[in-house]
PDB file of C-alpha atoms in Angstrom:
ATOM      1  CA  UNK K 267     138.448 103.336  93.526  1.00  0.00           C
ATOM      2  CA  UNK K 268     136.891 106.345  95.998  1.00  0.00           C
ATOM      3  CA  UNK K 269     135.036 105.116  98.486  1.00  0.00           C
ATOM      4  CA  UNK K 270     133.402 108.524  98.923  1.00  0.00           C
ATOM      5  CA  UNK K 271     129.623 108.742  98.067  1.00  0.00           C
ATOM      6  CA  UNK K 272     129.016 110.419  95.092  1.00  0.00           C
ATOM      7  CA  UNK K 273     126.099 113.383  95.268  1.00  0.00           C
ATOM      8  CA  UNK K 274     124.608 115.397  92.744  1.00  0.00           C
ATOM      9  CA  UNK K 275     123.061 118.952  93.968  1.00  0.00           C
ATOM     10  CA  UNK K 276     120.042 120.314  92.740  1.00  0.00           C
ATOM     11  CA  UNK K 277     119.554 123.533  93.499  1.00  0.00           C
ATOM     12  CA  UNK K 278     117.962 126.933  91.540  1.00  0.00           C
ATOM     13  CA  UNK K 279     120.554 128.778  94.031  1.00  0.00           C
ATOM     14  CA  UNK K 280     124.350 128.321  94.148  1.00  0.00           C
ATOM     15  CA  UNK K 281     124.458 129.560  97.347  1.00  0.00           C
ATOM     16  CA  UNK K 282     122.816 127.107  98.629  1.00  0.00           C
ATOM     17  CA  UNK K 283     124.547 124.207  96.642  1.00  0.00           C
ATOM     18  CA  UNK K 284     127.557 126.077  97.860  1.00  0.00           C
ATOM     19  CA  UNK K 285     126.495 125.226 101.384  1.00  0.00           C
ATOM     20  CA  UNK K 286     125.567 121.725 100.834  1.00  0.00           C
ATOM     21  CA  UNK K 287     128.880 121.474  99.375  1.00  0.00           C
ATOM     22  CA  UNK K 288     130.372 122.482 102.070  1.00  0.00           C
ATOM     23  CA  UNK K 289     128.510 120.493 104.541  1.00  0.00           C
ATOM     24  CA  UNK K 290     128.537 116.825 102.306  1.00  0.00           C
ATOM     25  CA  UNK K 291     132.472 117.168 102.123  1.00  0.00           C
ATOM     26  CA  UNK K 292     135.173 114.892 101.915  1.00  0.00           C
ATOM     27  CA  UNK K 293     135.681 114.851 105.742  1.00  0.00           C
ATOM     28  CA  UNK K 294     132.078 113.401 105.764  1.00  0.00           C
ATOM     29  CA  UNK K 295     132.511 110.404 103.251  1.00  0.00           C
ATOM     30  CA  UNK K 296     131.370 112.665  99.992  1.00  0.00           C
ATOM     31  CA  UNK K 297     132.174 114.394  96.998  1.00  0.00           C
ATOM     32  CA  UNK K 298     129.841 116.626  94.975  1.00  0.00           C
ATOM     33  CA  UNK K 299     130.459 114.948  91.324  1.00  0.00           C
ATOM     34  CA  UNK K 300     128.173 117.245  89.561  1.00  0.00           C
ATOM     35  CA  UNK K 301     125.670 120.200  90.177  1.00  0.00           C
ATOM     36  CA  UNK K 302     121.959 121.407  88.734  1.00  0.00           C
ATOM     37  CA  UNK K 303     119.931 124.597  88.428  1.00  0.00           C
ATOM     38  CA  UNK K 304     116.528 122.272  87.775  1.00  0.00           C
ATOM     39  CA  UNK K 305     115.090 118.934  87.091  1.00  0.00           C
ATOM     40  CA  UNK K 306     116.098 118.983  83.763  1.00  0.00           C
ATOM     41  CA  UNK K 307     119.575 119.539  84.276  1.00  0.00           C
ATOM     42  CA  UNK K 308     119.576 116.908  86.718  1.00  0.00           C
ATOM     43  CA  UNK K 309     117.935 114.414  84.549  1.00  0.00           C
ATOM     44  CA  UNK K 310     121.000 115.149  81.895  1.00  0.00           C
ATOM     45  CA  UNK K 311     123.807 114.775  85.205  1.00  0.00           C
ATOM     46  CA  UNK K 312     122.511 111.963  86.066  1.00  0.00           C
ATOM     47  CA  UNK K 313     122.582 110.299  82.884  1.00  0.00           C
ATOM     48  CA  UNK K 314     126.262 111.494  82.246  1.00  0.00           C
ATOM     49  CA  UNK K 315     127.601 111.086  86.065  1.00  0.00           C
ATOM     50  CA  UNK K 316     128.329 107.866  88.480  1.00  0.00           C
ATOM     51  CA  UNK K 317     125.583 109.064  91.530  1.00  0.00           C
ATOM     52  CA  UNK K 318     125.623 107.233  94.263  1.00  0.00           C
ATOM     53  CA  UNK K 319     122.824 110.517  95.729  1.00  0.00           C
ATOM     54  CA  UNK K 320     120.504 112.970  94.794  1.00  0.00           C
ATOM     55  CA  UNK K 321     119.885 115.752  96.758  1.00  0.00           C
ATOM     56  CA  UNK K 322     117.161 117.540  95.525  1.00  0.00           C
ATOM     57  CA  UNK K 323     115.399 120.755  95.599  1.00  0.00           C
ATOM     58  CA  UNK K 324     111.452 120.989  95.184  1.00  0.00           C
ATOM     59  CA  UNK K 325     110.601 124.174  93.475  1.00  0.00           C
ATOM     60  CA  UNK K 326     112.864 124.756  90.353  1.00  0.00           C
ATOM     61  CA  UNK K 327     112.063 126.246  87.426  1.00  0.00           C
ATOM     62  CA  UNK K 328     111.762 124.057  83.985  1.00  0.00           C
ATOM     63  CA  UNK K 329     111.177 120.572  85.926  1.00  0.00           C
ATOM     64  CA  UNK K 330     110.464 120.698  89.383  1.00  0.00           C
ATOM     65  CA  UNK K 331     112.000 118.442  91.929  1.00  0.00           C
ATOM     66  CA  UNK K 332     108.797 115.907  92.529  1.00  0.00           C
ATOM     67  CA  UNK K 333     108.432 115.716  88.444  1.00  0.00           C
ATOM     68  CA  UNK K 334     112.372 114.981  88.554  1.00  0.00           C
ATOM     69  CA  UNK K 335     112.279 112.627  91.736  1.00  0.00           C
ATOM     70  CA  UNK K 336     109.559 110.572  89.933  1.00  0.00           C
ATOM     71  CA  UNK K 337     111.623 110.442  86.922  1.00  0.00           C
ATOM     72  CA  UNK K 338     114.922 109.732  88.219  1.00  0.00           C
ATOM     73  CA  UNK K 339     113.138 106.529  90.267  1.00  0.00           C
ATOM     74  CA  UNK K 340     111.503 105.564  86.754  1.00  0.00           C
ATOM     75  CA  UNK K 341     114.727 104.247  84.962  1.00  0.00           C
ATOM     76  CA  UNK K 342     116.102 103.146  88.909  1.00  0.00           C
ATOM     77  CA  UNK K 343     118.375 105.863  89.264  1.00  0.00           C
ATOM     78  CA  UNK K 344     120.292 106.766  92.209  1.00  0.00           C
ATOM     79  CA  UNK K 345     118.480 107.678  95.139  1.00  0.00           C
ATOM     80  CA  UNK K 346     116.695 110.933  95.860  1.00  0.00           C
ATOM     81  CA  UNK K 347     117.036 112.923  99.259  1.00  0.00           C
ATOM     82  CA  UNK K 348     114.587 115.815  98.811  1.00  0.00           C
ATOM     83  CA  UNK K 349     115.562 119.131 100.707  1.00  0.00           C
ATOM     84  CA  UNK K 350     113.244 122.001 101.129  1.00  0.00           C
ATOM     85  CA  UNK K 351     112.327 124.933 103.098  1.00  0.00           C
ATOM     86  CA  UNK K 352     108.404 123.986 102.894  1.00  0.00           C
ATOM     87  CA  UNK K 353     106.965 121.453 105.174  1.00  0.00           C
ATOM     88  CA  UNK K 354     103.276 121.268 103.728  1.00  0.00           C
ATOM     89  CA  UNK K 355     101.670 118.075 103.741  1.00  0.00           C
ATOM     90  CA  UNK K 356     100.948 117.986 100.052  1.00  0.00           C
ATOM     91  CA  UNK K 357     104.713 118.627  99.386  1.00  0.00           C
ATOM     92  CA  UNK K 358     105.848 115.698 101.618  1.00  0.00           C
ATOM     93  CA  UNK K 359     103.269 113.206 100.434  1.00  0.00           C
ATOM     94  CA  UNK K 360     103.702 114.210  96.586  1.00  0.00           C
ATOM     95  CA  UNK K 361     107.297 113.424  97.591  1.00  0.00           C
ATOM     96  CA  UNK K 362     106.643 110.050  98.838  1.00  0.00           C
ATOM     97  CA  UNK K 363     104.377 109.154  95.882  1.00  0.00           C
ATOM     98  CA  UNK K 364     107.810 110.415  93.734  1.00  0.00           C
ATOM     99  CA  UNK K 365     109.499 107.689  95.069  1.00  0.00           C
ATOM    100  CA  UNK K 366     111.745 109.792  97.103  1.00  0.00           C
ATOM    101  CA  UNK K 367     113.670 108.255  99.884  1.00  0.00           C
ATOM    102  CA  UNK K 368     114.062 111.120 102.266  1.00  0.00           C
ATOM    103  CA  UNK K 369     112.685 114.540 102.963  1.00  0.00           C
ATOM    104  CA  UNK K 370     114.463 116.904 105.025  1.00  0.00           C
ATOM    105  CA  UNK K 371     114.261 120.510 105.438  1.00  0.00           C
ATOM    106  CA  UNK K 372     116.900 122.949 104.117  1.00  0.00           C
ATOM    107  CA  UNK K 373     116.835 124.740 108.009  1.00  0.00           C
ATOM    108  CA  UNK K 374     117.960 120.576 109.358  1.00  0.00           C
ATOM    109  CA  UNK K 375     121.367 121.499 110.545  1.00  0.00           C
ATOM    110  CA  UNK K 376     124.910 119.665 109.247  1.00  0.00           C
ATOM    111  CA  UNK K 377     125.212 116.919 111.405  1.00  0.00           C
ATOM    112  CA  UNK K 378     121.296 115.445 110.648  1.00  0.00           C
ATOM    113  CA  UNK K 379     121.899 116.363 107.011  1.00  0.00           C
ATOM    114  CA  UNK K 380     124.983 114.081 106.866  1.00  0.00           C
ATOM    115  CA  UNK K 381     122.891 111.513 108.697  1.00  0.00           C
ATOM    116  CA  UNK K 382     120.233 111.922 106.182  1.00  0.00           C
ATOM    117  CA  UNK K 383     122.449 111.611 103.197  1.00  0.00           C
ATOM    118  CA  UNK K 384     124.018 108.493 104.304  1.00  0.00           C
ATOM    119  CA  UNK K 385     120.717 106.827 104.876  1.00  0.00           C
ATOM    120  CA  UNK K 386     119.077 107.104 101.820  1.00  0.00           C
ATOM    121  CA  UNK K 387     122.888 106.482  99.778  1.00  0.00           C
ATOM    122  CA  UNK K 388     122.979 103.671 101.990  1.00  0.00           C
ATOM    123  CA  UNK K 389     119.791 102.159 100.831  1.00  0.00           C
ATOM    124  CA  UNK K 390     117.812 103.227 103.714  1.00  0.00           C
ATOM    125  CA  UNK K 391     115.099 105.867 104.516  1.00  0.00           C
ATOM    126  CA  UNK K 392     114.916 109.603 106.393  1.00  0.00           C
ATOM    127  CA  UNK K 393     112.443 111.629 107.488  1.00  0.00           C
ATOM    128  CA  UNK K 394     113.018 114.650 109.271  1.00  0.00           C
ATOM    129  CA  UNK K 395     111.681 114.248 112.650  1.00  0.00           C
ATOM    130  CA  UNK K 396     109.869 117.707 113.153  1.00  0.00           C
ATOM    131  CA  UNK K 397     107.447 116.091 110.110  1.00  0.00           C
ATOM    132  CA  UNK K 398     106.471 112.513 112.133  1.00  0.00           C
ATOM    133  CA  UNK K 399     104.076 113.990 113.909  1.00  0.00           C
ATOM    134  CA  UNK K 400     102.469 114.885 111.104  1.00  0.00           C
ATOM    135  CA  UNK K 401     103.291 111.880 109.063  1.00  0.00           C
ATOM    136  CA  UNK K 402     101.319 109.717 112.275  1.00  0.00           C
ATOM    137  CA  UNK K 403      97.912 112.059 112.091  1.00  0.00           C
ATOM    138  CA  UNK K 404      97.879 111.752 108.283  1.00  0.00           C
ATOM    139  CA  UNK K 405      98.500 107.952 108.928  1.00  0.00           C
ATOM    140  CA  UNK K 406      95.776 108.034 111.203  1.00  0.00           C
ATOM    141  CA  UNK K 407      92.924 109.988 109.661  1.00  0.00           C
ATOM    142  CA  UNK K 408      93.605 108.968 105.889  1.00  0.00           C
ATOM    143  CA  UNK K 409      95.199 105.950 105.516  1.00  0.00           C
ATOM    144  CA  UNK K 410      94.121 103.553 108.416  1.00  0.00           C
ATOM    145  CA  UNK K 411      90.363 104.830 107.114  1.00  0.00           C
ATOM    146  CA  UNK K 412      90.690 103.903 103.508  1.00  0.00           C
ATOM    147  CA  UNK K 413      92.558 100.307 104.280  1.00  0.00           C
ATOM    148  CA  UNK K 414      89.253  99.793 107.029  1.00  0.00           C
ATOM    149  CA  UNK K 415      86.978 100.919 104.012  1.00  0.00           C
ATOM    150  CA  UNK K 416      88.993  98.600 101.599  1.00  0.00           C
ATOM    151  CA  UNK K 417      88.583  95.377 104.505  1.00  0.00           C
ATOM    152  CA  UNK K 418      84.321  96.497 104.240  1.00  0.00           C
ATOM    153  CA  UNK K 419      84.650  96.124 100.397  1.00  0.00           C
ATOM    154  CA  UNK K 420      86.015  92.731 101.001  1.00  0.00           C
ATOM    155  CA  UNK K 421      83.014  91.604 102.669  1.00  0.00           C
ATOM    156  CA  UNK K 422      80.795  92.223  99.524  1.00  0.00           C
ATOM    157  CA  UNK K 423      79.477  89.536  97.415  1.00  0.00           C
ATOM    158  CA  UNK K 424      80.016  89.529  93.709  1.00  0.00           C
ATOM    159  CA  UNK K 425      76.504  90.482  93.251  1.00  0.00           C
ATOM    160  CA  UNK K 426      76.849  93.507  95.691  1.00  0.00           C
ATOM    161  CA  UNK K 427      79.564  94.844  93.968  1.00  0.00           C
ATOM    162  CA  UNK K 428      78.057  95.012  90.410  1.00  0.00           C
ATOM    163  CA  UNK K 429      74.765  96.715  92.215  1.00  0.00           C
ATOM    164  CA  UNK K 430      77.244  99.187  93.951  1.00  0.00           C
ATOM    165  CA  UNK K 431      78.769 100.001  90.537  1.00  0.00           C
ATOM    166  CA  UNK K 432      75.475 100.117  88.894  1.00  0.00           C
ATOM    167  CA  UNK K 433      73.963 102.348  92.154  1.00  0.00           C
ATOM    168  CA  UNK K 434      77.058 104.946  91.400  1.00  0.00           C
ATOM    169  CA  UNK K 435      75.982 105.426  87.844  1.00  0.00           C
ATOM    170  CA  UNK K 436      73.074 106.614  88.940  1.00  0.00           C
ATOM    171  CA  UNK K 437      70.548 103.646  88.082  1.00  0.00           C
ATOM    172  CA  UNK K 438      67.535 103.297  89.935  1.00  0.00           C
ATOM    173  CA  UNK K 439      66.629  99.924  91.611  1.00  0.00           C
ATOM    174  CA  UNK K 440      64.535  99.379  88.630  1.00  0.00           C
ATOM    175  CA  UNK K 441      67.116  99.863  86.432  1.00  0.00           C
ATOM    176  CA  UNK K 442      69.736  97.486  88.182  1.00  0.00           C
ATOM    177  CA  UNK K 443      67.250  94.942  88.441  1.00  0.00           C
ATOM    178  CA  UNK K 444      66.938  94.875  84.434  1.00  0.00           C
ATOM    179  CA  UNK K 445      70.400  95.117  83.964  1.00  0.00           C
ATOM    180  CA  UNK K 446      71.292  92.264  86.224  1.00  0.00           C
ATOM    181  CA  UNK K 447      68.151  90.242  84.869  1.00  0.00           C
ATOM    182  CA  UNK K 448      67.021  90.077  88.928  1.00  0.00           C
ATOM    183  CA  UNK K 449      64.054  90.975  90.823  1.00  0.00           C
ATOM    184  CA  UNK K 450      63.312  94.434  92.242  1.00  0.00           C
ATOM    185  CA  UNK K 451      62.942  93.034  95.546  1.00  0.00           C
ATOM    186  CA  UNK K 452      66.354  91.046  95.237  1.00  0.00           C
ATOM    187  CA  UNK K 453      67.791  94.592  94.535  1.00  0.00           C
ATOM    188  CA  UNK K 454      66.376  95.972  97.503  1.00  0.00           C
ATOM    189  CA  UNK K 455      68.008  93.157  99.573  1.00  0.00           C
ATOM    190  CA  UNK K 456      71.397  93.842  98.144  1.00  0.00           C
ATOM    191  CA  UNK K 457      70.787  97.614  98.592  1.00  0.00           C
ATOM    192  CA  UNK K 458      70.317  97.152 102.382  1.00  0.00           C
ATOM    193  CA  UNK K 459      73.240  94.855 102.783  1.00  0.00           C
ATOM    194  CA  UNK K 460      75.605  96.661 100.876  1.00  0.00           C
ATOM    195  CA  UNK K 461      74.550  99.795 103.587  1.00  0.00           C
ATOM    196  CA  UNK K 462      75.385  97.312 106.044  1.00  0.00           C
ATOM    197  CA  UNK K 463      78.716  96.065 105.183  1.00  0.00           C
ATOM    198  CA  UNK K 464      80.132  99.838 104.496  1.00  0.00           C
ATOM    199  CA  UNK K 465      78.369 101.228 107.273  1.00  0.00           C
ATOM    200  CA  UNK K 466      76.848 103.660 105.267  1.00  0.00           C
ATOM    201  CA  UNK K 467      73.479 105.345 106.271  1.00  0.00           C
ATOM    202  CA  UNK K 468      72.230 105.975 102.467  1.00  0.00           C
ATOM    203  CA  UNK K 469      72.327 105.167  98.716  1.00  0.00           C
ATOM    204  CA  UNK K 470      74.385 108.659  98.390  1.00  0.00           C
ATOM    205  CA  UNK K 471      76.866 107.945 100.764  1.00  0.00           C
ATOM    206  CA  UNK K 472      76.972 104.912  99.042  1.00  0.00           C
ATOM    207  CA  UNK K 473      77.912 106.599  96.345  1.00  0.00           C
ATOM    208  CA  UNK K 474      80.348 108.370  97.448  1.00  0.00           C
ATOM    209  CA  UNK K 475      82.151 105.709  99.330  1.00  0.00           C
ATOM    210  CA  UNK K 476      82.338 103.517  95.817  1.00  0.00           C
ATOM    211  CA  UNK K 477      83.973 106.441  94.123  1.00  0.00           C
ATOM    212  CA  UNK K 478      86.001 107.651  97.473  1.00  0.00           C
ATOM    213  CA  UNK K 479      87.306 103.845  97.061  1.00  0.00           C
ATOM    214  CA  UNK K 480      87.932 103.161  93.775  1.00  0.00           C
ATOM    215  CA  UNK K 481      84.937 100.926  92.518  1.00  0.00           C
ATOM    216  CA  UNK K 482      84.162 103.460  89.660  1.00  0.00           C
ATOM    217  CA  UNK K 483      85.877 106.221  88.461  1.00  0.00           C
ATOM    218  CA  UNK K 484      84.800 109.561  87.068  1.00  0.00           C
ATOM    219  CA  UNK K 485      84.359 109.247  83.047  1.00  0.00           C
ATOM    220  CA  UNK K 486      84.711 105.655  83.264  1.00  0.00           C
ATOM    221  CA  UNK K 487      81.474 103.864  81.438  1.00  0.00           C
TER     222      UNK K 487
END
């Protein structure tokens, strides 16, 4: 039995496959088992191949590469290393969400490509390093806010919640206060401490921070 790593190549242009071909070689530990022109086609290769690795492109016609990533991980497939030429941030997160193991970009040269590809066959992760910079500020501005805003919902009582979700449909404190069968007063009192425990200066940025966070949604009654 090979102990080369099996990769598939997707790809809307053989010259690039061609390349990676050429560069994920059996001098390097791999053989190309099967190649695709879009998502689609990879969906059907993997399905009719042993893959040990997909290497896959982003923007393909029929299926793109996220939409095939995300399928691929849905029946546990082989792992996906995404290679592109963009380095956007909605790209790389919507590559993440995918379930993607690695993202590289197609200008990476041979040596961190064959680095990347045995990482993520291996089991592990890659990231190409020109993107951690950028990885760390998103960390920093989007997600360390939203986990602190999630520890400040914590601190809510039961009661505070359902006037929060009540406040974001729009009811007055009137309102709440017949709906929860509670003073207006009492209302009042919850109003002010749930502006307290957010740190929110006013009943619209309350608002905003209960759908920002997930305690209603739009549409949902």
């Amino acid at each position: 039995m090979s102990d080369l790593i099996r990769v598939l190549l997707v790809d809307d242009q053989p010259l690039i496959r061609k390349g990676l071909g050429l560069i994920l070689g059996p001098s390097d530990g791999f053989e190309v088992v099967a190649e695709a022109d879009d998502g689609e086609q990879a969906l059907a290769a993997v399905d009719a191949h042993e893959i040990d690795l997909v290497v896959m492109d982003v923007r393909m016609p029929v299926l793109d590469g996220i939409e095939a990533t995300r399928r691929v991980v849905a029946v546990e497939g082989p792992p996906v290393l995404i290679l592109t030429t963009f380095g956007e941030d909605e790209i790389l997160w919507d590559a993440i969400d995918a379930g993607a193991a690695g993202f590289a970009l197609k200008n990476t040269d041979g040596d961190d490509l064959v680095g990347a590809a045995r990482a993520v066959a291996g089991g592990g992760a890659w990231l190409d390093v020109t993107l951690l910079p950028k990885v760390l500020d998103s960390y920093r501005q989007v997600v360390i806010p939203q986990q602190r805003g999630a520890e400040r919902l914590d601190e809510l009582t039961a009661r505070e919640h359902d006037v929060l979700r009540l406040m974001a449909r729009g009811a007055t404190n009137a309102e709440i206060a017949a709906s929860l069968h509670v003073g207006e007063t009492t209302v009042k009192s919850h109003v002010g401490a749930i502006f307290t425990k957010l740190a929110v200066r006013d009943r619209a940025a309350a608002i905003v921070y209960a759908f920002d966070h997930g305690v209603v949604t739009v549409g949902a009654d």
